[in-house]
Amino acid sequence: MTKHTQSFNVEMDEELKQLLQKYKRYLTQVKETRDSIEKSQTEQHDIVEHLWETCTMTQTLEAHCVDDSKVEYVHSYSEAIYHTEESKRLENNIKRLHTDTNIVLYRYLYKVKLAQLEIQTRLDDEIQLLRSHDENPNLDMTLENKETTSLEKHKNHITKKMMRMLNTLFAAESSVSLFKEDSTILVISPFQEDVRSWILHTGALFLKASEFLERKFLVMHLLQVNQPASWAISLIQYPLNSELLSTEILEEYLHVISLIFGRSFDTSTNSDTISAEPSLSKWTEDDYIVVLDQLSITHAFCVVIQGTFIDIEIRQQAMEKLFMFIDRLLETLNTSILAMGHMGHRDVTKRLAQMTCQIVQILTENVDYSMTKTYQNAIDSAVSKVVFGYLDAKEIIVYNFFPILPFQKLSIEALQKITLQLLQLTEGSETLKTSLDLPDISLFLKFLQLNQMQGIFILSCLSNITTCILPDPLQSNSPSNLLIQLITHALFTTAFIDKGLGDVYYKDVRNHLNAICIYHPFVISLLLRWTYENFSSMKSMALYLFHSLPLDTWVVQTEDINVIRSLLFQEPSTNLHVKFTCYIIEHLNFGSCSKLEDTTISKSQPWHNRSLPFLPYEIHQEIALILLSACHKFQPLPETDKSVALIDTLVSILPGYKKITNSNPNANVPNEFVQWAWKIALQLKLYDCPISERVCSIEQAITSAFVRDCLHNHEASGMHHSLLIYIIFMLSTTSRHFLRFETADGWIKLLLILRRGKSEAVLQIMGEIIPAFVYMHGDDFYNDESLVDFLCPWFLG
């Protein structure tokens, strides 16, 4: 049997017991005498009230007048009657009170004072004797081992003596039943007040003389008293320091916590059993809170942490001991949370939950990266215990701490296990590891419906878990990426798919998804795909969601382009589809990465070091071609004998490009969409895009007759024509080589863009092509008459 499970079978101090009983008896006699006096005084008041009696008397006088009429006069008056027999009773009562009763009262008060002094003298003498023995122990043996044995015996004698006195005092304190004058205040008798002062005095000396493991004796007594926080909290002393970190002491510290907060140890089977009924019914919630402050559990854990890192040579052994202590401590606190929740003590439950959170926070802050790798399983276990403890408690108050738990140093396996528990997915972990199929979270959604306040903290916790995961960019089906996908889909479903929960959580989830996308921009691709699949039910909420996402950090993939194209050309198309798609395209990052240079040497400008664009060149090209298809949808190109071949080529090459049989009634009005498309096209890095076969085929279909016809056509579609020419020109070889530029009517195309399109587009083109043309064909370029013809209107106005 270990020391922390030992029982304190200590007898009472019989002499002190008799003194206390005598003192209590005298106090009782004083109380009875005072009650008798009070009763007599009450009788005196009653007699005085009945000594005189008043009554109302009425007298009527009658007379007859000369005219024989009758006259009456009624007179009322009060008459006092003195009761002689009551006067004699009052006299006898006063004589008895001043003779017998007062003498008895003073005699008892004198006895009470003597008994009180006798007890105090008895305690002082005993304590002084123990002190003198402690200062000058009588040791006759000289051998060291015999001296040690004698010292131990002497120490045991002192503590046993104090235990007997404390046993007697606590028994006396509990022998008086407390009664309540109202529902909240306990009335303390004078006997209890004196006994409590003696307990504090003796208990303080006991704490000084006793060993750490013997202090539980006081705790066990305090468990049986009423409201110890108001008078005896100083008797609970368990300060830990660097010298008190042995396994035995730590076990004792944990056992005291369990003992106070409702846990019992079954020593016969070496197993812990939780008491189903509260064991401390005499304690109030304030008592528990004060005891928590007195034990200072978080500070004690900090002391253990500091003691672990003192000696580097034995750090491994100390770390193993530390994690064993953490494991037991968290188990104890989790059990205490359950017990306090069962008793209805919400504030204590919250404080205990806060302590478990602080413990794992302190742990992760003090464990560096190398230790994390070595003790990963232990760290995972500690944080997981806290999470599962909160879930088992099922108390609203503990859910507040979910979002601030330190998940950043957990392994992906631990995060996955925690996530499955939070989402109430007890089955399906293997599916999560091997498949992209998302599990059914209907149970989780039902929980959120029934527990909306807890749901806010659970969703925040899931968001924090996601931001702590390191993604694997090389494997889309890696456990980390699948876990990110699972959590993101759960958040998305909660706020934007489930009709019953959307109104409750849409603002919180929107903020969570923004934070997730900042850490993991690839999540935007998932959100775009799920939004496309549920666009009919989301409607305006789709735009509301994407307004908060950091689209400028999103590296668009080919699959995303297909989704964008499908949204834009979805039938039946609505203004909301177009607005949503335009917002996405408009807020993409078409700029360059200033710190990254393109290693591929440009064929047209080999001397120029190009910065890599944030989005791949292929994405820039695809966006440009999508703009052409979309412009044709909202402002179709007129079909003429000069444009029919080009339109057929575009229909066969570009997805979403269809022939429009019915002309647009607004065809003669400049289309806002084309204006917007021009704004986006000017941001694209088209000149540096690689040459593609699709663009070459479209360029070949653009004939000289078509370009000249567009140049002299003043219809509103001229803006559309110029955009088509600009995009194909920048993507084709016409803009890269001067000879091709000459043979493909390059000057006429530039003139068309200048007159029907955007003048800034021409400036951009000239800035790109002139250096290359001069470098490769300088003489031909400067001697070209078309150059002068094209530039003269610019300079001459």
JSON list of C-alpha atoms in Angstrom, two decimals, residues 48 137 294 379 475 483 560 640 678 708:
[
{"chain": "A", "resi": 48, "resn": "VAL", "atom": "CA", "xyz": [-47.21, 44.65, 32.67]},
{"chain": "A", "resi": 137, "resn": "PRO", "atom": "CA", "xyz": [15.68, 15.96, 21.08]},
{"chain": "A", "resi": 294, "resn": "GLN", "atom": "CA", "xyz": [-5.31, 27.49, -2.82]},
{"chain": "A", "resi": 379, "resn": "ILE", "atom": "CA", "xyz": [1.87, 15.36, -26.70]},
{"chain": "A", "resi": 475, "resn": "GLN", "atom": "CA", "xyz": [-0.24, 14.54, -53.10]},
{"chain": "A", "resi": 483, "resn": "LEU", "atom": "CA", "xyz": [-8.44, 16.26, -43.43]},
{"chain": "A", "resi": 560, "resn": "ASP", "atom": "CA", "xyz": [-10.94, 25.54, -61.77]},
{"chain": "A", "resi": 640, "resn": "THR", "atom": "CA", "xyz": [-21.31, 38.24, -92.68]},
{"chain": "A", "resi": 678, "resn": "TRP", "atom": "CA", "xyz": [-11.33, 44.72, -72.06]},
{"chain": "A", "resi": 708, "resn": "ARG", "atom": "CA", "xyz": [-10.64, 45.95, -93.01]}
]
